[in-house]
Short mmCIF file of C-alpha atoms (C1' of nucleotides) in Angstrom, two decimals:
data_model
loop_
_atom_site.label_atom_id
_atom_site.label_comp_id
_atom_site.label_asym_id
_atom_site.label_seq_id
_atom_site.Cartn_x
_atom_site.Cartn_y
_atom_site.Cartn_z
CA MET A 6 0.00 0.00 0.00
CA SER A 7 1.41 3.36 -0.95
CA CYS A 8 1.72 6.11 1.59
CA GLU A 9 -1.16 7.98 0.01
CA THR A 10 -3.50 5.00 0.02
CA GLU A 11 -2.65 4.31 3.63
CA THR A 12 -3.38 7.88 4.63
CA ALA A 13 -6.66 7.82 2.72
CA THR A 14 -7.71 4.60 4.44
CA THR A 15 -6.95 6.04 7.86
CA LEU A 16 -9.10 9.07 7.10
CA LYS A 17 -11.98 6.97 5.83
CA ASP A 18 -11.85 4.62 8.79
CA ALA A 19 -12.26 7.64 11.02
CA GLY A 20 -15.32 8.71 9.08
CA GLN A 21 -13.56 11.60 7.42
CA LYS A 22 -13.54 12.54 3.79
CA VAL A 23 -10.57 12.25 1.48
CA THR A 24 -10.13 15.55 -0.30
CA PRO A 25 -7.31 16.74 -2.55
CA GLN A 26 -6.42 19.44 -0.03
CA ARG A 27 -6.08 16.94 2.81
CA MET A 28 -4.00 14.56 0.76
CA LEU A 29 -1.64 17.35 -0.23
CA ILE A 30 -1.33 18.65 3.30
CA LEU A 31 -0.77 15.24 4.83
CA SER A 32 1.62 14.07 2.11
CA SER A 33 3.59 17.24 2.56
CA VAL A 34 4.04 16.59 6.28
CA ARG A 35 4.67 12.89 5.76
CA HIS A 36 7.43 13.29 3.24
CA ALA A 37 9.13 16.26 4.84
CA GLY A 38 10.92 13.85 7.18
CA GLY A 39 11.05 16.31 10.04
CA HIS A 40 9.39 19.30 11.57
CA LEU A 41 7.43 21.83 9.57
CA THR A 42 5.66 24.95 10.71
CA ALA A 43 2.09 25.48 9.62
CA SER A 44 3.15 28.27 7.29
CA GLN A 45 5.81 26.08 5.69
CA ILE A 46 3.17 23.47 5.05
CA LEU A 47 0.86 26.09 3.57
CA GLU A 48 3.58 27.31 1.25
CA GLU A 49 4.50 23.78 0.20
CA VAL A 50 0.90 22.83 -0.55
CA ARG A 51 0.33 25.97 -2.59
CA HIS A 52 3.02 24.91 -5.03
CA SER A 53 0.69 22.30 -6.40
CA TYR A 54 -2.67 23.79 -5.46
CA PRO A 55 -2.42 27.56 -5.14
CA TYR A 56 -5.73 28.49 -3.52
CA VAL A 57 -5.64 26.47 -0.35
CA ASP A 58 -6.70 28.49 2.65
CA ALA A 59 -4.68 28.69 5.84
CA SER A 60 -7.69 27.66 7.89
CA THR A 61 -7.94 24.44 5.89
CA VAL A 62 -4.35 23.63 6.76
CA TYR A 63 -4.94 24.25 10.45
CA ARG A 64 -8.17 22.28 10.49
CA THR A 65 -6.65 19.37 8.62
CA LEU A 66 -3.66 19.26 10.92
CA ALA A 67 -5.91 19.48 13.98
CA SER A 68 -7.98 16.50 12.89
CA ALA A 69 -4.88 14.58 11.82
CA ARG A 70 -3.51 15.16 15.29
CA VAL A 71 -6.62 13.65 16.83
CA LEU A 72 -6.11 10.61 14.59
CA LYS A 73 -2.49 10.48 15.76
CA LEU A 74 -1.17 10.86 12.23
CA VAL A 75 0.84 13.93 13.14
CA ASN A 76 1.87 15.68 16.30
CA GLU A 77 2.24 19.30 17.15
CA THR A 78 5.14 20.54 19.23
CA ASN A 79 5.98 23.89 20.64
CA MET A 80 9.66 24.11 19.75
CA GLY A 81 10.38 27.14 21.86
CA SER A 82 9.98 30.72 20.85
CA ASP A 83 7.73 31.02 17.85
CA ASP A 84 5.53 28.84 15.69
CA ASN A 85 4.31 25.42 16.53
CA GLN A 86 5.74 22.68 14.41
CA PHE A 87 4.10 19.60 12.98
CA GLU A 88 5.68 16.25 12.33
CA TRP A 89 4.50 12.96 10.87
CA ILE A 90 4.25 10.20 13.46
CA GLY A 91 5.94 7.13 12.11
CA LYS A 92 6.13 3.76 13.80
CA GLU A 93 8.93 5.00 16.02
CA ARG A 94 7.79 7.01 18.98
CA HIS A 95 10.47 9.42 20.03
CA HIS A 96 11.15 12.57 21.97
CA HIS A 97 13.22 15.66 21.46
CA LEU A 98 15.89 17.43 23.42
CA ILE A 99 15.86 21.08 22.41
CA CYS A 100 18.73 23.35 23.32
CA ARG A 101 17.46 26.77 24.33
CA SER A 102 20.85 28.28 23.63
CA CYS A 103 21.68 27.10 20.11
CA GLY A 104 18.33 25.59 19.13
CA GLU A 105 19.75 22.18 18.29
CA VAL A 106 17.22 19.36 18.32
CA THR A 107 18.31 15.86 19.28
CA SER A 108 16.09 12.80 19.11
CA LEU A 109 15.63 10.77 22.23
CA ASP A 110 14.55 7.17 22.36
CA ASN A 111 11.15 6.38 23.79
CA SER A 112 12.65 4.15 26.49
CA TYR A 113 13.71 7.16 28.54
CA LEU A 114 10.13 7.99 29.38
CA ASP A 115 8.70 4.49 29.72
CA GLY A 116 9.61 4.40 33.38
CA LEU A 117 7.93 7.69 34.08
CA ALA A 118 4.77 6.57 32.29
CA SER A 119 4.45 3.41 34.34
CA THR A 120 5.21 5.21 37.61
CA LEU A 121 2.48 7.74 36.91
CA LEU A 122 0.05 4.96 36.15
CA GLU A 123 0.90 3.12 39.37
CA ASP A 124 0.98 6.11 41.71
CA HIS A 125 -1.75 8.28 40.24
CA ARG A 126 -3.65 5.99 37.88
CA PHE A 127 -2.86 8.70 35.32
CA GLN A 128 -2.48 7.48 31.76
CA ALA A 129 0.12 9.87 30.39
CA ASP A 130 0.43 10.67 26.69
CA LEU A 131 4.15 10.24 26.51
CA ASP A 132 4.34 9.60 22.79
CA HIS A 133 6.14 12.75 21.95
CA PHE A 134 7.77 15.07 24.39
CA ALA A 135 9.81 18.19 23.92
CA ILE A 136 12.38 18.65 26.67
CA PHE A 137 14.12 22.01 26.83
CA GLY A 138 17.53 22.56 28.28
CA VAL A 139 21.12 23.26 27.37
CA CYS A 140 23.07 20.88 25.14
CA LYS A 141 26.60 19.71 25.81
CA GLY A 142 28.07 22.17 23.35
CA CYS A 143 26.43 25.14 25.06
CA VAL A 144 26.83 24.26 28.73
CA GLY A 145 30.27 25.85 28.79
CA LYS A 146 29.25 28.92 26.83
CA GLU A 147 26.36 29.79 29.15
CA ARG A 148 28.40 30.09 32.29
CA MET B 27 11.55 41.49 53.26
CA SER B 28 8.12 41.86 51.75
CA CYS B 29 7.21 40.13 48.55
CA GLU B 30 7.32 43.40 46.67
CA THR B 31 10.77 44.35 47.93
CA GLU B 32 12.07 40.91 47.06
CA THR B 33 10.68 41.14 43.54
CA ALA B 34 12.16 44.62 43.12
CA THR B 35 15.56 43.41 44.28
CA THR B 36 15.51 40.51 41.84
CA LEU B 37 14.73 42.88 38.98
CA LYS B 38 17.47 45.28 39.95
CA ASP B 39 20.03 42.53 40.36
CA ALA B 40 19.28 41.51 36.80
CA GLY B 41 19.87 45.06 35.61
CA GLN B 42 16.22 45.74 34.98
CA LYS B 43 14.18 48.69 36.06
CA VAL B 44 11.49 48.63 38.70
CA THR B 45 8.41 50.32 37.27
CA PRO B 46 4.88 50.51 38.69
CA GLN B 47 3.60 48.43 35.76
CA ARG B 48 6.07 45.63 36.41
CA MET B 49 5.36 45.56 40.11
CA LEU B 50 1.63 45.33 39.49
CA ILE B 51 2.00 42.61 36.91
CA LEU B 52 4.37 40.53 38.99
CA SER B 53 2.44 41.01 42.23
CA SER B 54 -0.69 39.95 40.44
CA VAL B 55 0.88 36.69 39.31
CA ARG B 56 2.59 36.11 42.63
CA HIS B 57 -0.50 36.46 44.76
CA ALA B 58 -2.86 34.66 42.45
CA GLY B 59 -1.59 31.38 43.89
CA GLY B 60 -2.12 29.47 40.69
CA HIS B 61 -2.27 29.75 36.95
CA LEU B 62 -3.36 32.88 35.17
CA THR B 63 -3.70 33.56 31.48
CA ALA B 64 -2.06 36.66 30.08
CA SER B 65 -5.45 38.28 29.56
CA GLN B 66 -6.50 37.56 33.15
CA ILE B 67 -3.32 39.25 34.31
CA LEU B 68 -4.01 42.22 32.06
CA GLU B 69 -7.53 42.57 33.44
CA GLU B 70 -6.33 42.28 37.02
CA VAL B 71 -3.62 44.89 36.56
CA ARG B 72 -6.03 47.32 34.93
CA HIS B 73 -8.13 47.41 38.09
CA SER B 74 -5.48 49.48 39.74
CA TYR B 75 -3.82 51.05 36.71
CA PRO B 76 -6.22 51.24 33.78
CA TYR B 77 -3.96 52.16 30.89
CA VAL B 78 -1.49 49.31 30.90
CA ASP B 79 -0.86 47.93 27.45
CA ALA B 80 -1.08 44.25 26.63
CA SER B 81 2.39 44.35 25.12
CA THR B 82 3.80 45.54 28.43
CA VAL B 83 2.26 42.55 30.14
CA TYR B 84 3.72 40.14 27.60
CA ARG B 85 7.13 41.77 27.71
CA THR B 86 7.20 41.83 31.48
CA LEU B 87 6.18 38.20 31.70
CA ALA B 88 8.75 37.23 29.09
CA SER B 89 11.58 38.87 30.99
CA ALA B 90 10.31 37.50 34.30
CA ARG B 91 10.40 34.07 32.76
CA VAL B 92 14.04 34.52 31.82
CA LEU B 93 14.73 35.47 35.44
CA LYS B 94 12.85 32.34 36.53
CA LEU B 95 10.33 34.36 38.52
CA VAL B 96 7.41 32.91 36.61
CA ASN B 97 6.90 30.10 34.18
CA GLU B 98 4.71 29.78 31.15
CA THR B 99 2.83 26.59 30.43
CA ASN B 100 0.72 25.51 27.52
CA MET B 101 -2.23 24.00 29.35
CA GLY B 102 -3.77 22.41 26.31
CA SER B 103 -6.07 23.99 23.84
CA ASP B 104 -5.97 27.73 24.07
CA ASP B 105 -4.08 30.38 26.01
CA ASN B 106 -0.77 29.95 27.68
CA GLN B 107 -0.87 30.29 31.43
CA PHE B 108 1.61 31.92 33.76
CA GLU B 109 2.40 30.94 37.31
CA TRP B 110 4.68 32.26 40.01
CA ILE B 111 7.61 29.97 40.72
CA GLY B 112 7.87 29.51 44.45
CA LYS B 113 10.50 27.54 46.28
CA GLU B 114 8.69 24.31 45.42
CA ARG B 115 9.41 23.06 41.94
CA HIS B 116 6.54 20.99 40.73
CA HIS B 117 4.91 19.57 37.64
CA HIS B 118 1.40 19.15 36.39
CA LEU B 119 -0.67 16.27 35.17
CA ILE B 120 -3.33 17.63 32.85
CA CYS B 121 -6.28 15.50 31.84
CA ARG B 122 -7.14 16.04 28.20
CA SER B 123 -10.62 14.70 28.79
CA CYS B 124 -11.89 16.70 31.78
CA GLY B 125 -9.14 19.32 32.03
CA GLU B 126 -8.30 18.55 35.65
CA VAL B 127 -4.85 19.66 36.74
CA THR B 128 -2.99 17.70 39.42
CA SER B 129 0.31 18.74 40.92
CA LEU B 130 3.17 16.31 40.75
CA ASP B 131 6.18 16.31 42.99
CA ASN B 132 9.53 17.21 41.51
CA SER B 133 11.04 13.85 42.48
CA TYR B 134 9.29 12.09 39.60
CA LEU B 135 11.51 13.81 37.07
CA ASP B 136 14.78 13.91 38.99
CA GLY B 137 15.76 10.53 37.64
CA LEU B 138 15.11 11.55 34.07
CA ALA B 139 17.17 14.73 34.50
CA SER B 140 20.20 12.86 35.77
CA THR B 141 19.91 10.16 33.10
CA LEU B 142 19.85 12.79 30.38
CA LEU B 143 22.87 14.46 31.89
CA GLU B 144 24.80 11.18 32.06
CA ASP B 145 23.85 9.79 28.66
CA HIS B 146 23.69 12.95 26.58
CA ARG B 147 25.40 15.58 28.71
CA PHE B 148 22.15 17.49 28.23
CA GLN B 149 21.18 19.81 31.07
CA ALA B 150 17.41 19.60 30.99
CA ASP B 151 15.16 22.34 32.33
CA LEU B 152 12.88 20.08 34.26
CA ASP B 153 11.63 22.71 36.66
CA HIS B 154 8.12 22.73 35.44
CA PHE B 155 6.61 20.20 33.14
CA ALA B 156 3.10 19.77 31.83
CA ILE B 157 2.26 16.16 31.17
CA PHE B 158 -0.93 15.48 29.24
CA GLY B 159 -2.94 12.33 29.50
CA VAL B 160 -6.13 10.88 30.90
CA CYS B 161 -6.85 11.01 34.64
CA LYS B 162 -8.18 8.11 36.67
CA GLY B 163 -11.70 9.47 36.60
CA CYS B 164 -11.76 9.63 32.83
CA VAL B 165 -9.95 6.43 31.86
CA GLY B 166 -13.19 4.47 32.06
CA LYS B 167 -15.25 7.08 30.23
CA GLU B 168 -12.90 7.24 27.24
CA ARG B 169 -13.12 3.59 26.38
"C1'" DG C 16 19.22 68.01 42.58
"C1'" DT C 17 20.56 67.63 37.79
"C1'" DG C 18 21.81 65.19 33.56
"C1'" DG C 19 22.37 61.37 30.68
"C1'" DC C 20 21.10 57.10 28.99
"C1'" DA C 21 19.74 52.37 28.87
"C1'" DG C 22 15.78 50.19 29.51
"C1'" DA C 23 10.64 50.34 29.61
"C1'" DT C 24 6.22 51.89 27.86
"C1'" DG C 25 2.30 52.87 24.75
"C1'" DC C 26 0.60 52.98 20.34
"C1'" DA C 27 -0.09 51.12 15.91
"C1'" DA C 28 0.76 47.70 12.76
"C1'" DT C 29 1.38 42.93 11.96
"C1'" DC C 30 1.19 37.96 11.96
"C1'" DA C 31 -0.53 33.50 13.61
"C1'" DA C 32 -4.42 31.03 14.69
"C1'" DT C 33 -9.27 30.25 15.10
"C1'" DG C 34 -14.42 30.47 14.49
"C1'" DG C 35 -18.87 31.65 11.88
"C1'" DC C 36 -21.21 30.99 7.83
"C1'" DA C 37 -22.64 30.03 3.21
"C1'" DC C 38 -21.23 27.22 -0.54
"C1'" DT C 39 -19.27 23.04 -2.32
"C1'" DT C 40 -18.10 18.24 -2.59
"C1'" DA C 41 -17.06 13.31 -1.37
"C1'" DC C 42 -19.31 9.29 -0.95
"C1'" DA C 43 -22.93 5.99 0.68
"C1'" DT C 44 -27.33 4.56 -0.92
"C1'" DC C 45 -30.41 3.61 -4.10
"C1'" DG D 24 -25.45 7.30 -12.89
"C1'" DA D 25 -28.58 10.30 -9.87
"C1'" DT D 26 -29.52 11.94 -5.22
"C1'" DG D 27 -29.17 13.43 -0.34
"C1'" DT D 28 -26.50 14.77 3.28
"C1'" DA D 29 -22.92 15.41 6.39
"C1'" DA D 30 -18.35 16.83 6.25
"C1'" DG D 31 -15.00 20.00 4.26
"C1'" DT D 32 -13.63 24.38 2.15
"C1'" DG D 33 -12.91 29.27 1.36
"C1'" DC D 34 -13.77 33.77 2.73
"C1'" DC D 35 -14.16 37.07 6.25
"C1'" DA D 36 -13.89 38.73 10.86
"C1'" DT D 37 -11.87 38.29 15.26
"C1'" DT D 38 -8.77 37.33 18.94
"C1'" DG D 39 -4.16 36.42 20.88
"C1'" DA D 40 0.51 37.47 20.69
"C1'" DT D 41 4.35 40.04 19.06
"C1'" DT D 42 7.32 43.72 16.97
"C1'" DG D 43 8.99 48.52 15.43
"C1'" DC D 44 9.40 52.87 16.81
"C1'" DA D 45 9.00 57.28 19.07
"C1'" DT D 46 8.55 58.84 23.63
"C1'" DC D 47 9.14 58.54 28.40
"C1'" DT D 48 11.26 57.37 32.91
"C1'" DG D 49 14.01 54.87 36.51
"C1'" DC D 50 18.19 55.22 38.35
"C1'" DC D 51 23.19 55.83 38.52
"C1'" DA D 52 27.01 59.19 38.63
"C1'" DC D 53 28.22 63.52 39.50
#
DNA sequence: GTGGCAGATGCAATCAATGGCACTTACATC
DNA sequence: GATGTAAGTGCCATTGATTGCATCTGCCAC
């Protein structure tokens, strides 16, 4: 099954319609292979379909987020960024000094998730976490 | 030392000026004893000083955040919320179903912070974390 | 107390993000 | 293939958040 067919099936299974705008928006995020801001996505989509409205992009991304196709992360200062959720759940370490983003394996937060469940019966969404701090390269510089 | 004097001293030590606007804004957050949205703060401050601009509130909160006097948390859907940072570092469990916010002791994330430092030499800012998920009351309802 | 200046403020403009509403369209059913 | 309808889209207005800039003001040095 191609990426596009798979995306379409997911939408249909959720009772949503498959429209050209949605397919463009979701393909754009899927094949970017990283983080994109909403405005980057809008720009990208308009290359092939010029009159797509910004609100359509936001609404599509919002519903895709509910379906866990993408996630939205506040990467610090400005715009929120969107990213395709592949099979690999992972987290990010974001340096607030140089802005570098490092991926972090899911295993680091497994323990926390199960502790929260045991102690508080709280089922945490720890699929994708952004952890801010200072990276090894910047620790020296800051002091 | 009163709260106000302490706040003023912190500002001065950081090379910032102590203005009536800043004192009102920071006192408002400090004595709210919880989370406030930027617009709630603006409203509150205008009770005693009607012509404070929204941009002043945002700028003051932004610089106070750098000084670690307050922190800013995305509590889910809409506005960001601000909270005074007391001596007690703590985290929040936020239920995405009912919106309930539970405080979580700092100890839960200590382990993660030291692991990140060991494995990645990454100095994480784990002073205040918002963890989304489903609370015990809502786990049943969601299914 | 006066003067100078870096930092802070207020205003206006701007951008991101969202919601209302009328129109359009995908798609299930016949 | 034609039809009905609920979901999706585009446009417009609005709100939240931020920035540029001219003016103002704490506050330090004298």
